[in-house]
Every structure is written in C-alpha cells, then in structure tokens.
Tab-separated table of C-alpha atoms and ligand atoms in Angstrom:
chain	number	residue	atom	x	y	z
F	281	MET	CA	-3.605	-46.880	-29.734
F	282	SER	CA	-6.131	-46.448	-26.945
F	283	LEU	CA	-6.452	-42.995	-24.762
F	284	LEU	CA	-3.951	-44.772	-22.161
F	285	THR	CA	-1.314	-45.839	-24.349
F	286	GLY	CA	2.158	-44.636	-23.657
F	287	PHE	CA	0.459	-42.380	-19.739
F	288	GLU	CA	0.546	-46.496	-17.550
F	289	PRO	CA	2.662	-44.868	-15.601
F	290	ILE	CA	0.762	-42.217	-14.121
F	291	VAL	CA	-3.025	-43.136	-15.006
F	292	ARG	CA	-4.950	-45.438	-13.277
F	293	GLN	CA	-9.300	-46.246	-14.270
F	294	SER	CA	-11.948	-45.739	-12.243
F	295	GLU	CA	-10.204	-44.969	-8.887
F	296	PRO	CA	-12.081	-44.094	-5.765
F	297	LEU	CA	-12.606	-40.143	-5.436
F	298	ALA	CA	-14.027	-40.718	-1.816
F	299	GLN	CA	-10.858	-40.681	-0.758
F	300	HIS	CA	-8.600	-37.998	-2.221
F	301	THR	CA	-11.845	-35.488	-1.154
F	302	TRP	CA	-12.346	-33.981	2.362
F	303	PHE	CA	-15.785	-35.020	2.131
F	304	ARG	CA	-15.288	-39.181	1.410
F	305	LEU	CA	-17.788	-39.549	-0.273
F	306	GLY	CA	-19.136	-40.143	-3.742
F	307	GLY	CA	-18.332	-42.479	-7.234
F	308	ALA	CA	-14.964	-42.706	-9.310
F	309	ALA	CA	-13.250	-40.810	-12.189
F	310	GLU	CA	-13.191	-42.787	-15.142
F	311	TYR	CA	-9.856	-41.913	-15.096
F	312	PHE	CA	-6.948	-40.296	-12.808
F	313	ALA	CA	-3.506	-39.688	-13.638
F	314	GLU	CA	-0.843	-38.028	-11.606
F	315	PRO	CA	1.634	-36.903	-14.132
F	316	ARG	CA	5.437	-36.712	-12.322
F	317	THR	CA	6.700	-33.816	-14.721
F	318	THR	CA	4.564	-30.140	-16.640
F	319	ASP	CA	5.839	-32.313	-19.463
F	320	GLU	CA	3.409	-35.060	-19.282
F	321	LEU	CA	0.725	-33.377	-18.174
F	322	GLN	CA	1.175	-30.996	-21.263
F	323	ALA	CA	1.443	-34.367	-23.056
F	324	LEU	CA	-1.426	-36.312	-21.116
F	325	VAL	CA	-3.524	-31.840	-21.228
F	326	ARG	CA	-2.957	-32.610	-25.203
F	327	ARG	CA	-4.028	-36.278	-25.801
F	328	CYS	CA	-7.233	-35.962	-24.058
F	329	ALA	CA	-8.009	-33.199	-26.211
F	330	GLU	CA	-7.312	-34.890	-29.318
F	331	GLU	CA	-9.710	-37.345	-27.668
F	332	GLY	CA	-12.358	-35.278	-26.712
F	333	ILE	CA	-11.916	-36.514	-23.552
F	334	GLN	CA	-12.808	-33.820	-20.408
F	335	ILE	CA	-10.279	-32.968	-18.150
F	336	ARG	CA	-10.701	-31.300	-14.210
F	337	LEU	CA	-8.064	-30.877	-11.813
F	338	LEU	CA	-8.550	-31.958	-8.546
F	339	GLY	CA	-6.333	-30.486	-5.818
F	340	GLY	CA	-6.687	-31.106	-2.487
F	341	GLY	CA	-10.582	-31.919	-2.374
F	342	SER	CA	-11.938	-29.860	-0.159
F	343	ASN	CA	-14.353	-27.444	-2.070
F	344	VAL	CA	-15.453	-30.414	-3.657
F	345	LEU	CA	-18.805	-32.798	-3.615
F	346	VAL	CA	-18.060	-36.003	-5.728
F	347	ARG	CA	-21.954	-37.079	-7.052
F	348	ASP	CA	-22.413	-40.990	-5.958
F	349	GLU	CA	-22.205	-41.674	-10.332
F	350	GLY	CA	-18.900	-40.690	-10.312
F	351	VAL	CA	-17.080	-38.045	-13.075
F	352	PRO	CA	-16.531	-39.121	-16.483
F	353	GLY	CA	-13.363	-38.442	-18.400
F	354	MET	CA	-9.938	-37.758	-16.490
F	355	VAL	CA	-9.322	-35.669	-13.293
F	356	VAL	CA	-5.585	-34.964	-13.071
F	357	SER	CA	-3.923	-34.389	-9.885
F	358	LEU	CA	-1.002	-32.480	-8.725
F	359	SER	CA	-0.114	-34.614	-5.843
F	360	GLU	CA	3.979	-35.606	-7.475
F	361	GLN	CA	6.809	-33.288	-5.958
F	362	ALA	CA	7.319	-31.416	-9.200
F	363	PHE	CA	4.237	-29.642	-8.431
F	364	GLY	CA	4.936	-28.840	-4.759
F	365	ALA	CA	7.867	-26.737	-4.334
F	366	ILE	CA	7.853	-23.874	-2.756
F	367	ALA	CA	10.920	-21.769	-2.353
F	368	ALA	CA	10.866	-17.485	-1.022
F	369	LYS	CA	13.635	-14.342	-1.851
F	370	GLY	CA	13.334	-11.326	-0.989
F	371	ARG	CA	9.768	-10.311	-0.203
F	372	LYS	CA	8.631	-12.745	-2.690
F	373	ILE	CA	7.201	-17.044	-2.481
F	374	THR	CA	7.397	-19.418	-5.303
F	375	ALA	CA	4.630	-21.946	-4.488
F	376	GLY	CA	3.886	-24.645	-7.081
F	377	ALA	CA	0.297	-25.488	-7.643
F	378	GLY	CA	0.218	-28.961	-6.101
F	379	ALA	CA	1.651	-27.369	-2.946
F	380	LYS	CA	-0.629	-27.815	0.813
F	381	LEU	CA	-1.505	-23.962	1.041
F	382	GLY	CA	-0.493	-24.768	4.697
F	383	HIS	CA	3.102	-25.230	3.889
F	384	LEU	CA	2.985	-21.901	1.328
F	385	ILE	CA	1.678	-20.236	5.275
F	386	SER	CA	3.987	-21.665	7.545
F	387	VAL	CA	7.590	-21.447	4.699
F	388	ALA	CA	5.944	-17.734	4.776
F	389	VAL	CA	5.882	-17.281	8.585
F	390	ARG	CA	8.750	-18.663	9.222
F	391	GLU	CA	10.371	-16.446	6.604
F	392	GLY	CA	8.824	-13.451	8.455
F	393	LEU	CA	6.140	-12.333	5.350
F	394	ALA	CA	3.110	-11.733	6.340
F	395	GLY	CA	-0.316	-11.831	4.686
F	396	LEU	CA	-1.161	-15.125	3.925
F	397	GLU	CA	-1.071	-15.500	7.996
F	398	PRO	CA	-5.225	-15.051	7.910
F	399	LEU	CA	-5.610	-18.258	5.722
F	400	VAL	CA	-4.158	-20.394	8.285
F	401	GLY	CA	-6.596	-24.003	8.288
F	402	ILE	CA	-7.997	-23.668	5.478
F	403	PRO	CA	-7.298	-27.416	3.989
F	404	GLY	CA	-6.306	-27.591	0.127
F	405	SER	CA	-3.507	-27.246	-2.723
F	406	VAL	CA	-2.466	-23.811	-3.338
F	407	GLY	CA	-3.331	-24.063	-6.961
F	408	GLY	CA	-7.618	-24.862	-5.441
F	409	ALA	CA	-7.155	-21.311	-3.235
F	410	LEU	CA	-5.846	-18.841	-6.025
F	411	HIS	CA	-8.511	-20.774	-8.237
F	412	GLY	CA	-11.270	-20.497	-5.453
F	413	ASN	CA	-9.376	-17.526	-4.160
F	414	ALA	CA	-9.556	-18.585	-0.601
F	415	GLY	CA	-9.751	-16.366	1.892
F	416	SER	CA	-10.783	-15.053	5.607
F	417	ARG	CA	-12.193	-11.816	7.280
F	418	GLY	CA	-8.792	-11.145	7.854
F	419	GLY	CA	-7.812	-11.453	3.726
F	420	ASP	CA	-7.737	-13.512	0.446
F	421	ILE	CA	-5.065	-14.841	-1.355
F	422	GLY	CA	-5.525	-13.130	-4.303
F	423	GLN	CA	-4.327	-10.019	-2.805
F	424	TRP	CA	-1.176	-11.362	-2.259
F	425	THR	CA	-0.573	-12.923	-6.199
F	426	CYS	CA	1.399	-11.095	-8.712
F	427	ARG	CA	2.347	-14.142	-11.089
F	428	ALA	CA	0.921	-17.157	-12.248
F	429	SER	CA	1.319	-19.603	-14.997
F	430	VAL	CA	-0.904	-22.189	-16.451
F	431	MET	CA	-1.298	-24.187	-19.316
F	432	THR	CA	-4.797	-24.000	-20.940
F	433	ARG	CA	-6.777	-26.470	-21.945
F	434	SER	CA	-4.676	-27.146	-25.515
F	435	GLY	CA	-1.715	-27.638	-23.478
F	436	GLU	CA	-0.369	-24.357	-23.794
F	437	ILE	CA	1.693	-23.280	-20.850
F	438	LEU	CA	1.057	-19.185	-20.150
F	439	GLU	CA	2.583	-16.731	-17.700
F	440	ARG	CA	-0.203	-14.375	-16.019
F	441	ASP	CA	0.960	-11.163	-14.489
F	442	ARG	CA	-0.545	-8.822	-11.613
F	443	ASP	CA	-2.175	-6.772	-14.721
F	444	ASP	CA	-3.631	-10.208	-16.025
F	445	LEU	CA	-4.814	-10.904	-12.824
F	446	THR	CA	-8.187	-10.096	-10.899
F	447	PHE	CA	-9.843	-11.669	-7.501
F	448	ALA	CA	-13.187	-11.391	-6.222
F	449	TYR	CA	-15.321	-12.533	-3.445
F	450	ARG	CA	-14.299	-16.562	-4.162
F	451	GLU	CA	-13.152	-16.382	-7.588
F	452	SER	CA	-10.489	-15.201	-9.829
F	453	SER	CA	-9.614	-15.169	-13.166
F	454	LEU	CA	-7.255	-17.580	-12.938
F	455	ASP	CA	-9.619	-20.311	-14.920
F	456	GLU	CA	-7.895	-21.924	-17.930
F	457	LEU	CA	-7.758	-25.635	-16.721
F	458	ALA	CA	-4.245	-26.287	-14.730
F	459	ILE	CA	-2.528	-23.244	-12.676
F	460	LEU	CA	0.946	-24.342	-12.324
F	461	GLN	CA	2.880	-22.312	-10.274
F	462	ALA	CA	1.867	-18.980	-8.867
F	463	GLU	CA	4.624	-15.969	-6.846
F	464	PHE	CA	3.754	-13.935	-4.055
F	465	GLU	CA	4.282	-10.482	-2.613
F	466	LEU	CA	4.002	-10.294	0.818
F	467	GLU	CA	5.192	-7.989	3.792
F	468	LYS	CA	8.488	-8.551	5.877
F	469	GLU	CA	7.696	-8.845	9.857
F	470	ASP	CA	8.966	-9.911	12.770
F	471	PRO	CA	8.290	-13.902	12.259
F	472	GLU	CA	7.430	-13.994	16.076
F	473	GLU	CA	4.898	-11.521	15.799
F	474	LEU	CA	3.629	-13.131	12.952
F	475	THR	CA	3.701	-16.550	14.666
F	476	LYS	CA	1.723	-15.478	17.522
F	477	ARG	CA	-0.757	-13.429	15.046
F	478	MET	CA	-1.048	-16.981	13.233
F	479	GLN	CA	-1.868	-19.414	16.172
F	480	LYS	CA	-4.976	-16.557	16.979
F	481	TYR	CA	-6.178	-16.776	13.565
F	482	TRP	CA	-5.982	-20.222	14.702
F	483	ILE	CA	-7.620	-20.159	17.974
F	484	VAL	CA	-10.972	-18.205	15.735
F	485	LYS	CA	-10.942	-20.829	13.017
F	486	LYS	CA	-10.885	-24.177	15.292
F	487	ALA	CA	-13.263	-22.489	17.495
F	488	ASN	CA	-15.784	-21.163	15.270
F	489	GLN	CA	-15.464	-24.420	12.236
F	490	PRO	CA	-16.356	-28.102	12.502
F	491	LEU	CA	-13.100	-28.451	11.401
F	492	GLY	CA	-12.685	-32.891	12.555
F	493	HIS	CA	-15.815	-33.526	10.457
F	494	GLN	CA	-16.451	-34.754	6.925
F	495	SER	CA	-17.225	-31.826	5.463
F	496	ALA	CA	-16.294	-29.401	2.617
F	497	GLY	CA	-15.702	-26.010	4.378
F	498	CYS	CA	-18.704	-23.487	3.501
F	499	ILE	CA	-21.521	-24.910	1.661
F	500	PHE	CA	-22.931	-21.603	-0.047
F	501	LYS	CA	-21.544	-17.967	-0.881
F	502	ASN	CA	-22.360	-15.145	1.691
F	503	PRO	CA	-25.081	-13.252	-0.552
F	504	ARG	CA	-23.839	-9.349	-0.871
F	505	GLY	CA	-23.610	-7.698	2.732
F	506	MET	CA	-24.943	-10.804	4.686
F	507	SER	CA	-23.632	-14.146	6.017
F	508	ALA	CA	-25.309	-17.440	4.745
F	509	GLY	CA	-24.397	-19.257	8.114
F	510	MET	CA	-26.680	-16.501	9.682
F	511	LEU	CA	-29.520	-16.826	7.102
F	512	ILE	CA	-29.583	-20.828	7.542
F	513	ASP	CA	-29.380	-20.789	11.309
F	514	GLN	CA	-32.505	-17.749	11.612
F	515	ALA	CA	-34.361	-20.341	8.801
F	516	ALA	CA	-33.985	-22.462	12.221
F	517	LEU	CA	-31.677	-25.205	9.639
F	518	LYS	CA	-29.101	-26.071	11.936
F	519	GLY	CA	-29.085	-29.457	12.902
F	520	SER	CA	-31.609	-30.977	9.848
F	521	ARG	CA	-30.810	-34.127	8.797
F	522	ILE	CA	-31.191	-36.435	5.438
F	523	GLY	CA	-29.430	-39.699	5.804
F	524	GLY	CA	-26.249	-39.144	6.915
F	525	ALA	CA	-25.799	-35.319	6.341
F	526	GLU	CA	-26.701	-32.716	8.019
F	527	VAL	CA	-26.378	-28.995	9.118
F	528	SER	CA	-24.154	-28.514	11.925
F	529	ASP	CA	-24.722	-27.531	15.302
F	530	ALA	CA	-21.703	-25.430	15.379
F	531	HIS	CA	-21.581	-23.508	11.863
F	532	ALA	CA	-24.899	-23.623	10.006
F	533	ASN	CA	-23.019	-23.051	6.322
F	534	PHE	CA	-20.936	-26.069	7.129
F	535	ILE	CA	-22.841	-29.619	6.064
F	536	VAL	CA	-20.855	-31.985	7.794
F	537	ALA	CA	-21.263	-36.316	7.084
F	538	ASP	CA	-20.979	-39.075	9.006
F	539	SER	CA	-19.964	-42.696	7.760
F	540	SER	CA	-23.218	-43.648	6.233
F	541	ALA	CA	-23.119	-40.001	4.176
F	542	SER	CA	-24.434	-40.356	0.402
F	543	SER	CA	-23.511	-37.654	-1.483
F	544	HIS	CA	-27.334	-37.732	-2.475
F	545	ASP	CA	-27.765	-37.186	0.801
F	546	VAL	CA	-26.005	-33.902	0.908
F	547	LEU	CA	-27.335	-32.763	-2.403
F	548	ARG	CA	-31.013	-33.074	-0.618
F	549	LEU	CA	-29.498	-31.192	2.123
F	550	ILE	CA	-28.743	-28.606	-0.192
F	551	ASP	CA	-31.547	-28.533	-1.530
F	552	LEU	CA	-33.327	-28.084	1.330
F	553	VAL	CA	-31.428	-25.373	3.219
F	554	ARG	CA	-31.683	-23.181	-0.422
F	555	SER	CA	-35.871	-23.258	-0.510
F	556	ARG	CA	-36.645	-23.199	3.354
F	557	VAL	CA	-33.957	-20.036	2.928
F	558	ALA	CA	-35.431	-18.675	-0.023
F	559	GLU	CA	-38.872	-18.864	1.092
F	560	ARG	CA	-38.493	-17.819	4.628
F	561	LEU	CA	-36.018	-15.198	4.601
F	562	GLY	CA	-36.128	-14.590	0.346
F	563	VAL	CA	-32.732	-14.673	-0.449
F	564	GLU	CA	-31.212	-16.837	-2.937
F	565	LEU	CA	-28.365	-19.133	-1.820
F	566	GLU	CA	-25.410	-19.664	-4.809
F	567	THR	CA	-23.330	-22.788	-3.449
F	568	GLU	CA	-19.145	-22.424	-2.567
F	569	ILE	CA	-18.450	-25.702	-3.231
F	570	GLU	CA	-18.019	-27.356	-6.926
F	571	ILE	CA	-20.397	-30.127	-7.791
F	572	TRP	CA	-18.682	-32.782	-10.144
O	193	FAD	C1	-13.026	-27.613	7.309
O	193	FAD	C2	-12.723	-26.989	6.560
O	193	FAD	C3	-12.296	-25.409	6.085
O	193	FAD	C4	-12.356	-24.610	5.270
O	193	FAD	N1	-12.877	-23.135	5.450
O	193	FAD	C5	-12.724	-22.150	4.674
O	193	FAD	C6	-11.885	-20.877	4.431
O	193	FAD	O1	-12.201	-20.442	5.413
O	193	FAD	N2	-12.083	-19.890	3.231
O	193	FAD	C7	-12.056	-20.686	2.585
O	193	FAD	O2	-12.230	-19.647	0.677
O	193	FAD	N3	-12.193	-22.174	1.642
O	193	FAD	C8	-12.503	-22.596	3.023
O	193	FAD	N4	-12.837	-23.969	2.788
O	193	FAD	C9	-12.986	-24.172	1.373
O	193	FAD	C10	-11.186	-25.015	0.821
O	193	FAD	O3	-10.314	-25.307	1.931
O	193	FAD	C11	-10.897	-23.855	-0.371
O	193	FAD	O4	-11.977	-23.707	-0.938
O	193	FAD	C12	-9.497	-24.120	-1.002
O	193	FAD	O5	-8.495	-23.486	-1.379
O	193	FAD	C13	-9.607	-25.416	-1.917
O	193	FAD	O6	-8.706	-26.342	-1.954
O	193	FAD	P1	-8.424	-27.384	-2.724
O	193	FAD	O7	-6.803	-27.557	-3.564
O	193	FAD	O8	-9.194	-28.555	-1.854
O	193	FAD	O9	-9.237	-27.403	-4.275
O	193	FAD	P2	-10.271	-28.787	-4.572
O	193	FAD	O10	-11.290	-28.916	-3.612
O	193	FAD	O11	-9.278	-30.137	-4.662
O	193	FAD	O12	-10.610	-27.788	-5.680
O	193	FAD	C14	-12.156	-26.890	-5.853
O	193	FAD	C15	-11.099	-26.050	-7.135
O	193	FAD	O13	-10.467	-25.595	-7.465
O	193	FAD	C16	-9.851	-26.095	-8.931
O	193	FAD	N5	-8.584	-26.536	-9.078
O	193	FAD	C17	-7.377	-27.524	-8.213
O	193	FAD	N6	-6.528	-26.999	-7.750
O	193	FAD	C18	-6.295	-26.783	-9.537
O	193	FAD	C19	-5.526	-26.105	-10.010
O	193	FAD	N7	-4.281	-26.575	-9.975
O	193	FAD	N8	-5.124	-24.872	-11.167
O	193	FAD	C20	-6.599	-24.833	-11.755
O	193	FAD	N9	-8.193	-25.281	-10.917
O	193	FAD	C21	-7.802	-26.247	-9.818
O	193	FAD	C22	-10.419	-27.566	-8.434
O	193	FAD	O14	-10.726	-27.840	-10.223
O	193	FAD	C23	-11.905	-27.583	-8.410
O	193	FAD	O15	-12.520	-26.648	-9.170
O	193	FAD	C24	-12.521	-24.982	4.193
O	193	FAD	C25	-12.969	-26.450	3.447
O	193	FAD	C26	-13.369	-27.097	4.803
O	193	FAD	C27	-13.136	-28.601	4.356
C-alpha cells in the first residue's frame, strides 16, 4: 500500500504552492491534500503519522514564504466547504478554520457583533489568524476567542476552552497540527455604527499598506516598544532591492515581489534588512512570516 492508497480523490502530488500563497513564489509541495470532511482529514493525519510523513497546514497563504526548492511531505488545505461554515447565535459566532477571516468579520458586523472589525483587510483564513493571533492596533483575534477545536498530530480531536487558551503578540497556544473550528464571544452593537467603524479601519489600512502587491504582510515582528517598519526606515532600507524583491516604499516592513522575483531574492533581502538594522541600530529583528 502506498501513502496515497485510498486518498487519491483528495491528494495531489507536486502541487505548485506559489498559486496558494500571497507572495506567489516558491516551489511545489510533495503532496497537497484538500480533505472534504473532518473524518477524511483524521484518516489522512493518521496515515501520515504511520508513514512518518511531515504534515503542514496551509490557510490562505498570506503569512508564508515557500522556498524555491518546495516543501517535502504533505501540505493540507482546509479549503473545502465542510471547514468554512459560519453561524451566529446571540453574542457568539462559530467559524470553521477554513473560512475567510474577512467573511467572519462581515457576518459579525451584519449581526451587530463588535470586536473583530479592527481586523478588516487582514487576508487569510480563520485558522491562520488564530494560529498567529492576527491583529491590528485595534485588537487581535485572540481576545474574542472563547473556544476552539483542534486536531493533534496523532489525529485526536480536542476541545480547548478559554482557560486553555493564551494569546500574545502574534502568538497563540493553539499549536496543535490543525485548528478546526473556533467560537468567538463578541459585544452587541448597532450594525450601522459598526459598519462605519469597520470602513474607517479599512481606509486607514489601505492608506498605510501596499495591499495590491505580492507580499506576505509585515515581514518582521515589532520588537518590544518599537516599530520594525520605523527601524527599517531609519536604517535607510526603503526601496532596497535584490532581484525582483523590494522593501516597500509605502511600508518599510513589507517586502513586495514582482513577477521576476524568486523566494531566494526575498530571503536574501530579509537577511540584508536584518543585518543592516542590527549593525546600524543594534536591534535583532525576528521574522513574523513563516518560511517553509
Ligand atoms: C497584504 C497583507 C496584509 C496583512 N496585514 C496583517 C495585519 O494587519 N495583521 C496581522 O496580524 N497579519 C497581517 N497579515 C499577515 C496574514 O494575513 C495573517 O498572519 C493571517 O492571519 C494568516 O492567515 P492565513 O490563513 O493566510 O495563514 P497561512 O499564511 O496560510 O499560514 C500561517 C501559519 O498558520 C498556520 N495555519 C493556517 N491555518 C491553520 C489551521 N487551520 N490550523 C493550524 N495552523 C494553521 C500555518 O501552518 C502557518 O504556520 C497581512 C498579510 C498580507 C499579505
């Protein structure tokens, strides 16, 4: 029996990952799976555990840079309908990890549920947002999360409630293999007021970030009490270019890629920024994006 036996309808080999990420760069996944149900996901996870195959979860691909060499093992996407349901009841909303974060925010606003609207414009999935505690100056997703179901690397499904969950700046304790679903408890508010507030957040975001480009959002975490973008700007790195990758003029913590770029260009530019900021300002920057 091969690894794929029984999983042919949901697993593809040598799947180019560029088309699944916002950077649109990098090589292929050795295996790429889109399970249609939780049971299928569980069976696949168990098979990979038996065969010693590494698994990674890919959400919307907006915080990942895939190396040009590609990714060994299995990359799983929860893009099928079963993982994307969103339902509101009272002050609570339940969302599948595969749902788009933007969809969750619009349902919340429509239902007159406040809290998530500062996250408007953050691309990607609910699962990706929870994994990295996505946020903005107005707050983060973790502060509204009251429950989550997850799948471990051995295929076990666990329920995690508020006491089990901790969130910090771009970090969460949801570090099992897969986040499947989460529940958010929000505040009741007038939907019209909420819509206006969300639009304001959206205008500010659009004005400050190069949203129309190939990128993965902020490359580096803000060091405590400082802005990585300001440090990069102070180190005179805006506009620096290697191959098809450039430090954005609009927001120095963004690297934007053009159609000629490779992941290698982005990685070399990351190294250049890191070493120049350390040399000139004495600060070690840590990447916020994940490099696969
Ligand atoms: C233009 C742009 C603007 C951005 N602005 C912001 C911003 O303002 N604030 C902010 O915080 N981020 C921002 N980001 C970064 C990014 O959008 C967020 O980090 C987002 O939450 C990532 O979600 P994703 O689904 O795309 O995750 P991916 O990039 O697919 O994955 C990121 C990580 O999450 C893990 N993951 C994904 N889904 C699951 C799951 N179901 N279970 C377990 N792990 C999972 C992956 O394994 C990976 O480790 C921006 C990105 C871009 C491109």
